[in-house]
mmCIF file of C-alpha atoms and ligand atoms in Angstrom:
data_model
loop_
_atom_site.group_PDB
_atom_site.id
_atom_site.type_symbol
_atom_site.label_atom_id
_atom_site.label_comp_id
_atom_site.label_asym_id
_atom_site.label_seq_id
_atom_site.Cartn_x
_atom_site.Cartn_y
_atom_site.Cartn_z
ATOM 1 C CA MET A 26 158.132 16.429 170.172
ATOM 2 C CA PRO A 27 159.199 19.815 170.015
ATOM 3 C CA ARG A 28 161.295 21.588 172.706
ATOM 4 C CA SER A 29 159.770 22.027 175.954
ATOM 5 C CA LYS A 30 159.333 25.794 176.794
ATOM 6 C CA ARG A 31 158.484 27.804 179.783
ATOM 7 C CA ILE A 32 155.104 29.395 178.620
ATOM 8 C CA LEU A 33 153.024 31.701 180.528
ATOM 9 C CA VAL A 34 148.957 31.405 180.145
ATOM 10 C CA THR A 35 146.959 34.754 181.528
ATOM 11 C CA GLY A 36 143.379 33.728 182.525
ATOM 12 C CA GLY A 37 144.562 30.294 182.692
ATOM 13 C CA SER A 38 141.921 29.278 185.050
ATOM 14 C CA GLY A 39 139.210 30.385 182.744
ATOM 15 C CA PHE A 40 136.991 28.592 180.234
ATOM 16 C CA LEU A 41 139.779 28.648 177.363
ATOM 17 C CA GLY A 42 142.792 29.017 179.471
ATOM 18 C CA SER A 43 142.257 25.741 181.356
ATOM 19 C CA PHE A 44 142.303 23.682 178.359
ATOM 20 C CA LEU A 45 145.095 25.429 176.657
ATOM 21 C CA CYS A 46 147.253 24.971 180.010
ATOM 22 C CA GLU A 47 146.334 21.232 179.547
ATOM 23 C CA SER A 48 147.084 20.836 176.002
ATOM 24 C CA LEU A 49 150.667 22.649 176.686
ATOM 25 C CA LEU A 50 151.454 20.366 179.732
ATOM 26 C CA ARG A 51 150.381 17.280 177.482
ATOM 27 C CA ASP A 52 153.204 18.701 175.053
ATOM 28 C CA GLY A 53 155.752 18.604 177.850
ATOM 29 C CA HIS A 54 155.948 22.178 178.303
ATOM 30 C CA ASP A 55 156.041 24.075 181.596
ATOM 31 C CA VAL A 56 153.234 26.088 182.416
ATOM 32 C CA LEU A 57 152.710 29.186 184.328
ATOM 33 C CA CYS A 58 148.889 30.035 184.899
ATOM 34 C CA VAL A 59 148.128 33.375 185.997
ATOM 35 C CA ASP A 60 144.907 34.420 187.039
ATOM 36 C CA ASN A 61 143.015 36.809 189.497
ATOM 37 C CA PHE A 62 139.946 34.399 189.472
ATOM 38 C CA GLN A 63 137.352 37.282 188.555
ATOM 39 C CA THR A 64 135.517 34.594 186.465
ATOM 40 C CA GLY A 65 137.855 31.831 186.399
ATOM 41 C CA SER A 66 137.667 28.885 188.671
ATOM 42 C CA ARG A 67 139.947 26.734 190.773
ATOM 43 C CA ALA A 68 137.714 23.736 189.883
ATOM 44 C CA ASN A 69 139.119 24.206 186.275
ATOM 45 C CA ILE A 70 142.816 23.557 187.048
ATOM 46 C CA ARG A 71 142.532 21.556 190.297
ATOM 47 C CA HIS A 72 143.387 18.544 188.374
ATOM 48 C CA LEU A 73 146.848 20.158 187.152
ATOM 49 C CA LEU A 74 148.104 21.339 190.686
ATOM 50 C CA GLY A 75 149.662 17.808 191.293
ATOM 51 C CA ASN A 76 151.767 18.359 188.004
ATOM 52 C CA PRO A 77 155.281 19.164 188.516
ATOM 53 C CA ASN A 78 155.360 21.115 185.231
ATOM 54 C CA PHE A 79 152.070 23.226 186.346
ATOM 55 C CA GLU A 80 152.450 26.474 188.443
ATOM 56 C CA LEU A 81 149.391 28.696 189.521
ATOM 57 C CA LEU A 82 149.972 31.980 190.428
ATOM 58 C CA ARG A 83 147.198 34.249 191.726
ATOM 59 C CA HIS A 84 147.945 37.718 189.946
ATOM 60 C CA ASP A 85 146.223 40.618 188.204
ATOM 61 C CA VAL A 86 147.369 41.319 185.016
ATOM 62 C CA THR A 87 146.708 45.163 185.502
ATOM 63 C CA VAL A 88 149.893 44.873 187.615
ATOM 64 C CA PRO A 89 153.182 44.310 186.091
ATOM 65 C CA LEU A 90 154.762 40.791 186.427
ATOM 66 C CA PHE A 91 158.250 39.802 186.807
ATOM 67 C CA VAL A 92 158.962 36.219 185.752
ATOM 68 C CA GLU A 93 160.930 34.232 183.359
ATOM 69 C CA VAL A 94 159.366 32.994 180.145
ATOM 70 C CA GLU A 95 159.736 32.186 176.275
ATOM 71 C CA GLU A 96 156.082 32.538 175.337
ATOM 72 C CA ILE A 97 152.917 34.634 176.522
ATOM 73 C CA PHE A 98 149.485 33.645 175.661
ATOM 74 C CA ASN A 99 147.315 36.560 176.963
ATOM 75 C CA LEU A 100 143.829 35.380 177.909
ATOM 76 C CA ALA A 101 142.852 37.318 180.599
ATOM 77 C CA CYS A 102 139.831 39.207 180.373
ATOM 78 C CA PRO A 103 136.489 38.171 181.455
ATOM 79 C CA ALA A 104 134.516 37.168 178.104
ATOM 80 C CA SER A 105 131.009 37.101 178.524
ATOM 81 C CA PRO A 106 128.906 40.029 178.330
ATOM 82 C CA LYS A 107 127.183 39.973 181.778
ATOM 83 C CA ALA A 108 130.605 39.313 183.286
ATOM 84 C CA TYR A 109 132.667 42.183 181.559
ATOM 85 C CA GLN A 110 129.752 44.863 181.959
ATOM 86 C CA THR A 111 129.630 44.368 185.949
ATOM 87 C CA ASN A 112 132.975 46.223 185.983
ATOM 88 C CA PRO A 113 133.532 47.796 182.551
ATOM 89 C CA VAL A 114 136.192 50.249 184.068
ATOM 90 C CA LYS A 115 137.985 47.044 185.227
ATOM 91 C CA THR A 116 137.176 45.393 181.814
ATOM 92 C CA VAL A 117 139.324 48.279 180.044
ATOM 93 C CA LYS A 118 142.038 48.501 182.598
ATOM 94 C CA THR A 119 142.166 44.428 182.206
ATOM 95 C CA SER A 120 142.716 44.812 178.329
ATOM 96 C CA VAL A 121 144.610 47.895 178.084
ATOM 97 C CA LEU A 122 147.168 47.697 181.389
ATOM 98 C CA GLY A 123 147.070 43.998 180.813
ATOM 99 C CA ALA A 124 148.317 44.419 177.359
ATOM 100 C CA ILE A 125 151.103 46.900 178.373
ATOM 101 C CA ASN A 126 152.228 44.867 181.184
ATOM 102 C CA LEU A 127 152.322 41.732 179.112
ATOM 103 C CA LEU A 128 154.174 43.231 176.063
ATOM 104 C CA GLU A 129 156.720 44.777 178.314
ATOM 105 C CA LEU A 130 157.151 41.328 180.019
ATOM 106 C CA ALA A 131 157.494 39.911 176.435
ATOM 107 C CA ARG A 132 160.031 42.862 175.745
ATOM 108 C CA ARG A 133 162.360 42.200 178.828
ATOM 109 C CA THR A 134 162.462 38.244 178.304
ATOM 110 C CA ASN A 135 162.360 38.205 174.581
ATOM 111 C CA ALA A 136 159.165 36.230 174.592
ATOM 112 C CA LYS A 137 156.765 35.524 171.774
ATOM 113 C CA ILE A 138 153.518 36.676 172.717
ATOM 114 C CA LEU A 139 149.956 36.114 171.479
ATOM 115 C CA GLN A 140 146.752 38.033 172.267
ATOM 116 C CA ALA A 141 143.379 36.780 172.556
ATOM 117 C CA SER A 142 141.430 39.191 170.657
ATOM 118 C CA THR A 143 137.804 38.737 169.431
ATOM 119 C CA SER A 144 135.411 39.091 166.832
ATOM 120 C CA GLU A 145 133.823 41.965 169.017
ATOM 121 C CA VAL A 146 136.746 44.195 167.395
ATOM 122 C CA TYR A 147 134.187 43.932 164.288
ATOM 123 C CA GLY A 148 131.260 45.371 166.139
ATOM 124 C CA ASP A 149 127.796 44.803 164.851
ATOM 125 C CA PRO A 150 129.265 44.312 161.424
ATOM 126 C CA VAL A 151 128.185 45.475 158.271
ATOM 127 C CA VAL A 152 130.196 43.248 156.283
ATOM 128 C CA HIS A 153 129.640 39.471 156.456
ATOM 129 C CA PRO A 154 131.253 37.249 156.693
ATOM 130 C CA GLN A 155 134.060 39.138 158.759
ATOM 131 C CA PRO A 156 137.407 38.909 156.927
ATOM 132 C CA GLU A 157 140.575 40.528 158.958
ATOM 133 C CA ALA A 158 140.840 43.302 156.594
ATOM 134 C CA TYR A 159 137.243 44.827 157.773
ATOM 135 C CA TRP A 160 137.727 47.602 160.504
ATOM 136 C CA GLY A 161 134.494 47.200 161.970
ATOM 137 C CA ASN A 162 131.350 48.992 163.274
ATOM 138 C CA VAL A 163 131.950 49.720 167.013
ATOM 139 C CA ASN A 164 130.088 52.067 169.305
ATOM 140 C CA THR A 165 132.591 53.714 171.512
ATOM 141 C CA ILE A 166 129.995 54.684 174.231
ATOM 142 C CA GLY A 167 127.987 51.639 174.787
ATOM 143 C CA PRO A 168 127.523 48.848 177.190
ATOM 144 C CA ARG A 169 129.702 46.468 175.143
ATOM 145 C CA SER A 170 132.374 49.160 174.537
ATOM 146 C CA CYS A 171 134.501 48.478 177.837
ATOM 147 C CA TYR A 172 135.241 45.074 175.838
ATOM 148 C CA ASP A 173 135.186 46.067 172.186
ATOM 149 C CA GLU A 174 137.323 48.977 172.614
ATOM 150 C CA GLY A 175 139.572 47.469 175.364
ATOM 151 C CA LYS A 176 140.465 44.587 173.001
ATOM 152 C CA ARG A 177 140.906 46.859 169.772
ATOM 153 C CA CYS A 178 143.358 49.011 171.925
ATOM 154 C CA ALA A 179 145.181 45.941 172.926
ATOM 155 C CA GLU A 180 145.464 45.178 169.236
ATOM 156 C CA THR A 181 146.715 48.400 168.506
ATOM 157 C CA LEU A 182 149.538 48.076 171.439
ATOM 158 C CA PHE A 183 150.471 44.501 170.036
ATOM 159 C CA PHE A 184 150.854 45.906 166.617
ATOM 160 C CA ASP A 185 153.015 49.105 167.915
ATOM 161 C CA TYR A 186 155.031 47.074 169.959
ATOM 162 C CA GLU A 187 155.954 44.969 166.957
ATOM 163 C CA ARG A 188 156.477 48.021 164.921
ATOM 164 C CA GLN A 189 158.327 49.989 167.256
ATOM 165 C CA LEU A 190 159.996 47.566 169.663
ATOM 166 C CA GLY A 191 160.418 44.656 167.044
ATOM 167 C CA LEU A 192 158.564 41.853 169.336
ATOM 168 C CA GLU A 193 157.229 38.912 167.995
ATOM 169 C CA ILE A 194 153.584 39.229 168.345
ATOM 170 C CA ARG A 195 150.266 37.125 167.122
ATOM 171 C CA VAL A 196 146.696 37.875 167.549
ATOM 172 C CA ALA A 197 143.730 35.681 167.241
ATOM 173 C CA ARG A 198 140.461 36.920 166.795
ATOM 174 C CA ILE A 199 138.672 34.349 168.461
ATOM 175 C CA PHE A 200 134.715 33.987 167.452
ATOM 176 C CA ASN A 201 131.934 32.443 169.615
ATOM 177 C CA THR A 202 133.400 29.381 171.441
ATOM 178 C CA TYR A 203 131.715 26.760 173.728
ATOM 179 C CA GLY A 204 132.102 23.560 175.609
ATOM 180 C CA PRO A 205 132.621 21.989 178.916
ATOM 181 C CA ARG A 206 133.730 24.426 181.953
ATOM 182 C CA MET A 207 132.206 27.431 180.455
ATOM 183 C CA SER A 208 130.838 29.008 183.848
ATOM 184 C CA ARG A 209 127.053 27.882 184.311
ATOM 185 C CA ASP A 210 125.984 31.253 185.237
ATOM 186 C CA ASP A 211 127.947 33.714 182.999
ATOM 187 C CA GLY A 212 125.312 34.042 181.047
ATOM 188 C CA ARG A 213 126.574 33.373 177.666
ATOM 189 C CA VAL A 214 124.176 31.848 175.198
ATOM 190 C CA VAL A 215 125.341 28.027 174.920
ATOM 191 C CA SER A 216 125.701 27.537 178.777
ATOM 192 C CA ASN A 217 122.466 29.546 179.453
ATOM 193 C CA PHE A 218 120.355 27.646 176.909
ATOM 194 C CA ILE A 219 121.899 24.084 178.107
ATOM 195 C CA VAL A 220 121.530 24.989 181.761
ATOM 196 C CA GLN A 221 117.710 26.145 181.401
ATOM 197 C CA ALA A 222 116.965 23.349 179.298
ATOM 198 C CA LEU A 223 118.382 20.726 181.607
ATOM 199 C CA ARG A 224 116.416 22.325 184.627
ATOM 200 C CA GLY A 225 113.343 22.508 182.477
ATOM 201 C CA GLU A 226 113.187 26.343 182.733
ATOM 202 C CA PRO A 227 112.019 28.614 180.231
ATOM 203 C CA ILE A 228 114.975 29.144 177.449
ATOM 204 C CA THR A 229 115.538 32.962 177.017
ATOM 205 C CA LEU A 230 115.628 34.217 173.367
ATOM 206 C CA TYR A 231 116.769 37.701 173.387
ATOM 207 C CA GLY A 232 114.810 39.577 170.553
ATOM 208 C CA ALA A 233 113.426 37.341 168.097
ATOM 209 C CA GLY A 234 116.190 35.184 168.166
ATOM 210 C CA GLU A 235 117.053 35.915 164.295
ATOM 211 C CA GLN A 236 120.577 37.240 165.381
ATOM 212 C CA THR A 237 123.116 34.938 164.177
ATOM 213 C CA ARG A 238 126.518 33.648 165.470
ATOM 214 C CA SER A 239 128.979 30.711 164.673
ATOM 215 C CA PHE A 240 129.737 28.364 167.214
ATOM 216 C CA CYS A 241 133.444 26.843 167.445
ATOM 217 C CA TYR A 242 133.929 23.906 169.750
ATOM 218 C CA VAL A 243 136.967 24.638 172.376
ATOM 219 C CA SER A 244 139.342 21.587 171.324
ATOM 220 C CA ASP A 245 139.140 23.065 167.605
ATOM 221 C CA LEU A 246 140.098 26.700 169.204
ATOM 222 C CA ILE A 247 142.778 25.515 171.254
ATOM 223 C CA GLU A 248 144.504 23.723 168.309
ATOM 224 C CA GLY A 249 143.864 27.049 166.424
ATOM 225 C CA LEU A 250 145.560 28.975 168.970
ATOM 226 C CA ARG A 251 148.561 26.655 169.436
ATOM 227 C CA LEU A 252 149.197 26.627 165.708
ATOM 228 C CA LEU A 253 149.160 30.009 165.650
ATOM 229 C CA MET A 254 151.600 30.507 168.138
ATOM 230 C CA ASP A 255 153.809 28.073 166.371
ATOM 231 C CA ALA A 256 153.485 29.775 162.957
ATOM 232 C CA PRO A 257 156.223 31.832 161.410
ATOM 233 C CA GLY A 258 156.588 35.303 162.439
ATOM 234 C CA SER A 259 156.076 36.590 158.993
ATOM 235 C CA ALA A 260 152.744 34.907 158.705
ATOM 236 C CA PRO A 261 149.867 37.555 158.084
ATOM 237 C CA LYS A 262 148.262 38.978 161.143
ATOM 238 C CA PRO A 263 145.892 38.761 162.867
ATOM 239 C CA VAL A 264 143.920 35.795 162.173
ATOM 240 C CA ASN A 265 140.284 34.835 162.704
ATOM 241 C CA LEU A 266 139.688 31.639 164.701
ATOM 242 C CA GLY A 267 135.983 30.231 164.360
ATOM 243 C CA ASN A 268 133.734 28.126 163.034
ATOM 244 C CA PRO A 269 132.262 29.806 159.827
ATOM 245 C CA VAL A 270 129.023 27.703 159.960
ATOM 246 C CA GLU A 271 126.282 30.123 161.028
ATOM 247 C CA PHE A 272 123.200 29.648 162.968
ATOM 248 C CA THR A 273 120.430 31.964 164.413
ATOM 249 C CA ILE A 274 120.022 32.271 168.240
ATOM 250 C CA ARG A 275 116.537 30.316 167.419
ATOM 251 C CA GLU A 276 117.932 27.431 165.782
ATOM 252 C CA LEU A 277 120.533 26.915 168.827
ATOM 253 C CA ALA A 278 117.766 27.019 171.147
ATOM 254 C CA GLU A 279 115.784 24.547 169.176
ATOM 255 C CA LEU A 280 118.746 21.830 168.954
ATOM 256 C CA VAL A 281 119.692 22.291 172.360
ATOM 257 C CA ILE A 282 116.022 21.373 173.021
ATOM 258 C CA GLU A 283 116.248 18.332 170.580
ATOM 259 C CA LEU A 284 119.687 16.993 172.097
ATOM 260 C CA THR A 285 118.413 17.399 175.596
ATOM 261 C CA GLY A 286 114.853 15.933 175.113
ATOM 262 C CA SER A 287 113.847 19.077 177.166
ATOM 263 C CA LYS A 288 110.194 20.303 177.557
ATOM 264 C CA ALA A 289 111.375 23.544 178.227
ATOM 265 C CA PRO A 290 109.379 26.225 176.688
ATOM 266 C CA LEU A 291 110.864 29.402 174.580
ATOM 267 C CA VAL A 292 110.497 32.848 175.940
ATOM 268 C CA HIS A 293 111.374 36.140 174.608
ATOM 269 C CA ARG A 294 113.279 38.722 176.385
ATOM 270 C CA PRO A 295 114.562 42.094 175.367
ATOM 271 C CA LEU A 296 117.445 42.159 172.949
ATOM 272 C CA PRO A 297 120.465 43.740 174.785
ATOM 273 C CA LYS A 298 121.598 47.010 173.280
ATOM 274 C CA ASP A 299 124.172 47.113 170.629
ATOM 275 C CA ASP A 300 123.901 43.316 170.356
ATOM 276 C CA PRO A 301 125.494 42.443 166.903
ATOM 277 C CA THR A 302 123.058 41.144 164.311
ATOM 278 C CA GLN A 303 124.825 38.735 162.536
ATOM 279 C CA ARG A 304 128.505 37.078 162.954
ATOM 280 C CA LYS A 305 130.376 34.857 161.037
ATOM 281 C CA PRO A 306 134.195 34.350 160.608
ATOM 282 C CA ASP A 307 135.910 34.376 157.263
ATOM 283 C CA ILE A 308 138.760 31.827 157.929
ATOM 284 C CA SER A 309 140.430 31.588 154.533
ATOM 285 C CA ARG A 310 143.546 33.181 156.344
ATOM 286 C CA ALA A 311 143.665 30.576 159.072
ATOM 287 C CA GLU A 312 143.035 27.876 156.521
ATOM 288 C CA GLU A 313 145.854 29.166 154.360
ATOM 289 C CA VAL A 314 148.443 30.172 157.091
ATOM 290 C CA LEU A 315 147.863 27.454 159.673
ATOM 291 C CA GLY A 316 146.184 24.794 157.726
ATOM 292 C CA TRP A 317 143.617 24.902 160.098
ATOM 293 C CA ALA A 318 139.679 24.445 160.172
ATOM 294 C CA PRO A 319 137.524 23.625 162.878
ATOM 295 C CA ARG A 320 136.310 19.585 162.596
ATOM 296 C CA ILE A 321 133.670 19.523 165.400
ATOM 297 C CA ALA A 322 130.353 20.141 164.302
ATOM 298 C CA LEU A 323 127.659 22.220 166.615
ATOM 299 C CA ARG A 324 125.529 19.005 167.112
ATOM 300 C CA GLU A 325 128.699 16.946 168.356
ATOM 301 C CA GLY A 326 130.167 20.036 170.248
ATOM 302 C CA LEU A 327 126.604 20.313 172.032
ATOM 303 C CA GLY A 328 126.516 16.961 172.779
ATOM 304 C CA HIS A 329 129.957 17.134 174.887
ATOM 305 C CA THR A 330 129.024 20.408 176.493
ATOM 306 C CA ILE A 331 125.117 18.843 177.533
ATOM 307 C CA ALA A 332 127.002 15.848 178.923
ATOM 308 C CA TYR A 333 129.478 18.177 180.938
ATOM 309 C CA PHE A 334 126.600 20.431 182.041
ATOM 310 C CA ASP A 335 124.444 17.224 182.966
ATOM 311 C CA GLY A 336 127.099 16.041 185.278
ATOM 312 C CA LEU A 337 127.806 19.235 187.115
ATOM 313 C CA LEU A 338 123.885 20.176 187.443
ATOM 314 C CA SER A 339 122.984 16.674 188.932
ATOM 315 C CA GLY A 340 126.047 16.247 191.120
ATOM 316 C CA ARG A 341 127.054 13.098 189.521
ATOM 317 C CA SER A 342 130.651 14.469 188.819
ATOM 318 C CA PRO A 343 132.310 17.487 190.290
ATOM 319 C CA ALA A 344 132.834 17.927 186.692
ATOM 320 C CA PRO A 345 136.033 20.109 185.453
ATOM 321 C CA GLU A 346 138.540 17.438 186.309
ATOM 322 C CA THR A 347 136.545 14.522 184.972
ATOM 323 C CA GLU A 348 136.996 12.904 181.709
ATOM 324 C CA GLN A 349 133.941 14.431 180.365
ATOM 325 C CA ALA A 350 135.195 17.649 180.715
ATOM 326 C CA LEU A 351 138.100 16.751 178.492
ATOM 327 C CA ALA A 352 138.274 17.291 174.655
ATOM 328 C CA PRO A 353 136.172 14.972 172.735
ATOM 329 C CA PRO A 354 136.975 11.260 172.334
ATOM 330 C CA GLY A 355 139.694 10.847 169.783
ATOM 331 C CA PHE A 356 140.857 14.039 169.764
ATOM 332 C CA VAL A 357 144.906 14.100 170.239
ATOM 333 C CA LEU A 358 145.965 17.358 169.927
ATOM 334 C CA GLN A 359 149.284 17.418 167.486
ATOM 335 C CA ALA A 360 150.227 21.240 166.968
ATOM 336 C CA GLY A 361 152.313 21.805 163.955
ATOM 337 C CA ARG A 362 150.535 19.005 162.035
ATOM 338 C CA PRO A 363 147.460 20.410 160.924
ATOM 339 C CA GLY A 364 144.857 17.824 159.942
ATOM 340 C CA ALA A 365 146.529 15.162 162.180
ATOM 341 C CA GLY A 366 145.237 13.451 165.052
ATOM 342 C CA ARG A 367 141.101 13.718 165.282
ATOM 343 C CA ALA A 368 138.834 11.293 164.605
ATOM 344 C CA GLY A 369 135.611 12.036 162.841
ATOM 345 C CA GLY A 370 134.909 14.403 160.121
ATOM 346 C CA ASN A 371 135.024 18.389 159.857
ATOM 347 C CA GLY A 372 132.945 20.462 161.669
ATOM 348 C CA LEU A 373 131.940 22.631 158.336
ATOM 349 C CA ASP A 374 128.369 21.625 157.806
ATOM 350 C CA ARG A 375 125.059 22.439 158.485
ATOM 351 C CA SER A 376 123.430 19.295 158.686
ATOM 352 C CA GLU A 377 121.923 20.085 161.911
HETATM 353 P P1 LIG B 12 136.598 33.177 181.011
HETATM 354 O O1 LIG B 12 136.003 34.498 181.547
HETATM 355 O O2 LIG B 12 136.265 31.690 181.413
HETATM 356 O O3 LIG B 12 138.287 33.476 181.327
HETATM 357 C C1 LIG B 12 138.931 34.632 181.699
HETATM 358 C C2 LIG B 12 139.990 34.375 182.694
HETATM 359 O O4 LIG B 12 140.716 35.622 182.615
HETATM 360 C C3 LIG B 12 139.332 33.986 183.830
HETATM 361 O O5 LIG B 12 139.726 33.061 184.452
HETATM 362 C C4 LIG B 12 139.427 35.174 184.851
HETATM 363 O O6 LIG B 12 139.587 35.072 186.126
HETATM 364 C C5 LIG B 12 140.856 35.631 183.940
HETATM 365 N N1 LIG B 12 140.946 37.431 184.349
HETATM 366 C C6 LIG B 12 140.105 38.458 184.148
HETATM 367 N N2 LIG B 12 140.759 39.578 184.443
HETATM 368 C C7 LIG B 12 141.954 39.198 184.895
HETATM 369 C C8 LIG B 12 142.996 40.172 185.322
HETATM 370 N N3 LIG B 12 142.727 41.425 185.299
HETATM 371 N N4 LIG B 12 144.064 39.288 185.686
HETATM 372 C C9 LIG B 12 144.176 38.064 185.473
HETATM 373 N N5 LIG B 12 143.335 37.495 185.245
HETATM 374 C C10 LIG B 12 142.063 37.667 184.858
HETATM 375 O O7 LIG B 12 136.614 33.532 179.536
HETATM 376 P P2 LIG B 12 137.090 32.634 178.070
HETATM 377 O O8 LIG B 12 135.803 32.340 177.299
HETATM 378 O O9 LIG B 12 138.013 31.717 178.627
HETATM 379 O O10 LIG B 12 137.878 33.468 177.375
HETATM 380 C C11 LIG B 12 139.526 33.965 177.636
HETATM 381 C C12 LIG B 12 139.771 34.834 176.561
HETATM 382 O O11 LIG B 12 139.420 34.460 175.191
HETATM 383 C C13 LIG B 12 139.484 36.276 176.764
HETATM 384 O O12 LIG B 12 140.148 37.053 176.629
HETATM 385 C C14 LIG B 12 138.350 36.425 176.027
HETATM 386 O O13 LIG B 12 138.167 37.831 175.748
HETATM 387 C C15 LIG B 12 138.800 35.773 174.505
HETATM 388 N N6 LIG B 12 137.564 35.279 173.845
HETATM 389 C C16 LIG B 12 136.906 34.370 174.044
HETATM 390 C C17 LIG B 12 135.839 33.919 173.366
HETATM 391 C C18 LIG B 12 134.827 32.794 173.633
HETATM 392 O O14 LIG B 12 133.808 32.860 172.894
HETATM 393 N N7 LIG B 12 135.002 31.992 174.618
HETATM 394 C C19 LIG B 12 135.699 34.836 172.123
HETATM 395 C C20 LIG B 12 136.372 35.880 171.910
HETATM 396 C C21 LIG B 12 137.315 36.211 172.732
HETATM 397 N N1 LIG B 13 121.296 35.372 173.569
HETATM 398 C C1 LIG B 13 120.032 34.930 174.009
HETATM 399 N N2 LIG B 13 119.729 34.284 175.288
HETATM 400 C C2 LIG B 13 120.446 34.192 176.424
HETATM 401 C C3 LIG B 13 121.769 34.639 176.046
HETATM 402 C C4 LIG B 13 122.075 35.329 174.895
HETATM 403 O O1 LIG B 13 119.351 34.998 173.343
HETATM 404 O O2 LIG B 13 120.141 33.674 177.430
HETATM 405 C C5 LIG B 13 121.641 35.931 172.780
HETATM 406 C C6 LIG B 13 122.369 37.249 172.561
HETATM 407 O O3 LIG B 13 121.580 38.377 172.526
HETATM 408 C C7 LIG B 13 123.385 37.076 171.324
HETATM 409 C C8 LIG B 13 123.879 35.757 171.204
HETATM 410 O O4 LIG B 13 122.546 35.059 172.088
HETATM 411 O O5 LIG B 13 122.737 37.496 170.348
HETATM 412 C C9 LIG B 13 124.916 35.474 171.668
HETATM 413 O O6 LIG B 13 125.261 35.948 173.380
HETATM 414 P P1 LIG B 13 126.666 35.488 174.003
HETATM 415 O O7 LIG B 13 126.376 36.549 175.121
HETATM 416 O O8 LIG B 13 126.568 34.279 174.126
HETATM 417 O O9 LIG B 13 127.887 36.145 173.027
HETATM 418 P P2 LIG B 13 128.106 37.323 172.330
HETATM 419 O O10 LIG B 13 128.439 36.962 170.894
HETATM 420 O O11 LIG B 13 126.656 38.386 172.431
HETATM 421 O O12 LIG B 13 129.007 38.033 173.071
#
């Protein structure tokens, strides 16, 4: 068992943050969860509040923070287009001021710091799949720019703090990740389609549904983040984390309909401006540097996610703190031991 550390998770009450807090607590670390609850939920972390190694602080990362920590995972930022476009100026402040405040905290405390960056730094990519060396194709003045450019500037800050001040940084470029505890109304495609299918409401395909995404299950992503934080500082940066199996959005809708047994019809809605046409991570760096690759195929991950939303919508379970919301059966995170601890095969097939 590695030495117990005092670890800060910003955005810790959000979808990914809550699973990360849990994973760190399972390994015996002391976790400080910081969140302003803009898109996160108390329900996601309520079951952790009684844990003596868990502490919750309501705080906005645009304001400097003075605490003693050894590692920082910076996840604070709304992730869904609907959420980050609601107050775009705030989104930029969260990414940029948040990065500065947390990098300053890392500098003061000599902490290692990881940034949750995004595939959106590649914009609407013209290189496919996207390797880390690709600089992207990003609109600076569109509705997605507050998120894309905010995250790009945050990456710049991280690398400048490393070059100028010698900070120990990690940057994860996260591709579309899904699973239990996504907010049911945050507008992201997986939660939208599942909720619509379970309610028998029309499934909203934006545009023709021919745009592509590659969907990573949450437990895979959390393992990747943990391994990246623990990787040697000399390892190449940044690192793409995502599942490289690519689907059209129409294929995703059809799979959700099949797995839910829903009779919901597909309907078309206008394609949002600047919606990326195709997205698929090149994960060779993560495979090489971290020994990491996702293992949960879309069909399996959707099964867990559907079960979660089914419990939530039917009122059978208050959900986030139930077993159903946890990682898939057989999943045991063993950070630092890539390839260990998981039942089942790998998630890199397209047998759906
Ligand atoms: P989420 O919206 O569920 O979680 C974000 C959390 O950050 C929420 O709890 C929210 O309340 C908190 N937050 C937002 N602004 C804050 C502020 N100013 N101060 C303090 N807390 C604040 O989203 P998520 O899917 O869990 O994403 C977590 C991180 O991962 C985000 O930084 C996101 O950009 C990144 N990411 C996620 C995905 C994905 O597919 N889930 C993909 C790429 C990048
Ligand atoms: N999408 C869709 N119907 C929905 C929600 C999203 O067709 O109800 C599409 C959206 O246009 C995009 C893809 O699904 O092409 C992924 O959208 P999401 O908001 O989940 O994430 P993005 O990758 O765009 O940030």
